[in-house]
CSV table of C-alpha atoms in Angstrom, one decimal:
chain,number,residue,atom,x,y,z
Y,1,MET,CA,11.9,2.8,-3.5
Y,2,ILE,CA,8.2,1.8,-3.0
Y,3,LYS,CA,8.9,-1.9,-3.7
Y,4,ALA,CA,12.0,-1.8,-1.4
Y,5,ALA,CA,9.9,-0.3,1.4
Y,6,GLN,CA,7.2,-3.0,0.9
Y,7,ARG,CA,9.8,-5.7,1.1
Y,8,LEU,CA,10.7,-4.2,4.5
Y,9,GLY,CA,7.1,-4.8,5.6
Y,10,PHE,CA,5.6,-1.3,5.0
Y,11,THR,CA,2.1,-1.2,3.6
Y,12,LEU,CA,1.4,1.1,0.6
Y,13,ASP,CA,-0.3,3.6,2.9
Y,14,GLU,CA,2.7,3.6,5.2
Y,15,VAL,CA,5.0,4.1,2.2
Y,16,ALA,CA,2.9,7.0,1.0
Y,17,ASP,CA,3.1,8.5,4.6
Y,18,LEU,CA,6.9,8.1,4.5
Y,19,LEU,CA,7.2,9.8,1.1
Y,20,GLU,CA,5.1,12.7,2.3
Y,21,ALA,CA,7.0,12.9,5.6
Y,22,GLY,CA,10.2,13.0,3.6
Y,23,GLN,CA,9.1,16.0,1.8
Y,24,HIS,CA,8.6,17.8,5.1
Y,25,ARG,CA,11.7,16.4,6.8
Y,26,HIS,CA,13.0,19.9,7.5
Y,27,GLY,CA,9.6,21.1,8.5
Y,28,ARG,CA,7.0,20.6,11.1
Y,29,HIS,CA,7.0,16.8,11.5
Y,30,PRO,CA,10.4,15.7,12.9
Y,31,ASP,CA,8.9,12.5,14.5
Y,32,ALA,CA,7.0,11.5,11.3
Y,33,GLY,CA,10.0,10.4,9.3
Y,34,LEU,CA,11.7,7.1,8.6
Y,35,GLN,CA,13.5,6.7,12.0
Y,36,ALA,CA,10.3,6.7,14.1
Y,37,ARG,CA,8.4,4.6,11.6
Y,38,ALA,CA,11.2,2.1,11.2
Y,39,ARG,CA,11.4,1.7,15.0
Y,40,ALA,CA,7.6,1.0,15.1
Y,41,LYS,CA,8.0,-1.5,12.2
Y,42,ILE,CA,10.9,-3.2,14.0
Y,43,ALA,CA,8.7,-3.6,17.1
Y,44,GLU,CA,5.8,-5.0,14.9
Y,45,VAL,CA,8.2,-7.5,13.2
Y,46,GLU,CA,9.7,-8.6,16.5
Y,47,ALA,CA,6.2,-9.2,17.9
Y,48,THR,CA,5.3,-11.2,14.8
Y,49,ILE,CA,8.5,-13.3,15.1
Y,50,ALA,CA,7.7,-14.0,18.8
Y,51,ASP,CA,4.2,-15.1,17.9
Y,52,LEU,CA,5.6,-17.3,15.1
Y,53,GLN,CA,8.2,-18.9,17.5
Y,54,VAL,CA,5.4,-19.8,19.9
Y,55,ILE,CA,3.4,-21.4,17.0
Y,56,ALA,CA,6.5,-23.2,15.7
Y,57,GLY,CA,7.2,-24.6,19.2
Y,58,THR,CA,3.6,-25.7,19.7
Y,59,LEU,CA,3.5,-27.4,16.3
Y,60,GLY,CA,6.8,-29.1,17.0
Y,61,ALA,CA,5.5,-30.4,20.3
Y,62,ALA,CA,2.4,-31.7,18.4
Y,63,VAL,CA,4.6,-33.5,15.9
Y,64,ASP,CA,6.6,-34.9,18.8
Y,65,ALA,CA,3.4,-36.1,20.5
Y,66,GLY,CA,2.8,-38.3,17.4
Y,67,CYS,CA,-1.0,-37.9,17.2
Y,68,ASP,CA,-2.7,-37.8,13.8
Y,69,ASP,CA,-6.3,-37.3,14.9
Y,70,LEU,CA,-7.0,-33.8,16.3
Y,71,VAL,CA,-10.3,-34.8,18.0
Y,72,ALA,CA,-8.9,-37.9,19.6
Y,73,CYS,CA,-5.7,-36.1,20.7
Y,74,ALA,CA,-7.4,-32.9,21.9
Y,75,GLY,CA,-8.8,-34.7,25.0
Y,76,GLN,CA,-5.4,-36.0,26.0
Y,77,PRO,CA,-3.6,-34.0,28.8
Y,78,CYS,CA,-0.2,-34.5,27.1
Y,79,TYR,CA,-1.3,-33.1,23.8
Y,80,PRO,CA,0.3,-29.6,23.4
Y,81,ILE,CA,-2.4,-27.9,21.3
Y,82,PRO,CA,-5.2,-26.4,23.5
Y,83,PHE,CA,-8.2,-27.9,21.7
Y,84,ALA,CA,-9.6,-29.8,24.6
Y,85,THR,CA,-13.0,-28.3,24.2
Y,86,ILE,CA,-13.6,-30.0,20.8
Y,87,ALA,CA,-13.1,-33.4,22.4
Y,88,VAL,CA,-16.2,-32.8,24.6
Y,89,ALA,CA,-18.9,-33.5,22.0
Y,90,GLY,CA,-18.6,-30.2,20.3
Y,91,VAL,CA,-19.5,-28.2,23.4
Y,92,PRO,CA,-17.9,-24.8,23.2
Y,93,ALA,CA,-15.7,-23.6,26.0
Y,94,ALA,CA,-17.2,-20.9,28.4
Y,95,GLU,CA,-15.0,-18.2,26.9
Y,96,ASP,CA,-16.3,-19.1,23.4
Y,97,ARG,CA,-20.0,-18.8,24.3
């Protein structure tokens, strides 16, 4: 059961909490069970998927741009990866200072 829960993305601490909540399922903690935690995990997984889709899209655009030199391409306005600050002689962007 523990390995199955881990494959679903639950950490060991979360699995321990689920097991403890299961022991009290008829007791004082109706919102601490699998339903609430599964909904929270679904939201977390969906956010991760959305982030990964953005990353995949950006990397795909970088491949399509055909550039093999990050520093040279970073200064180009058509390059999709936002590393323009590294093209300016190593000067960090204002938000990085």
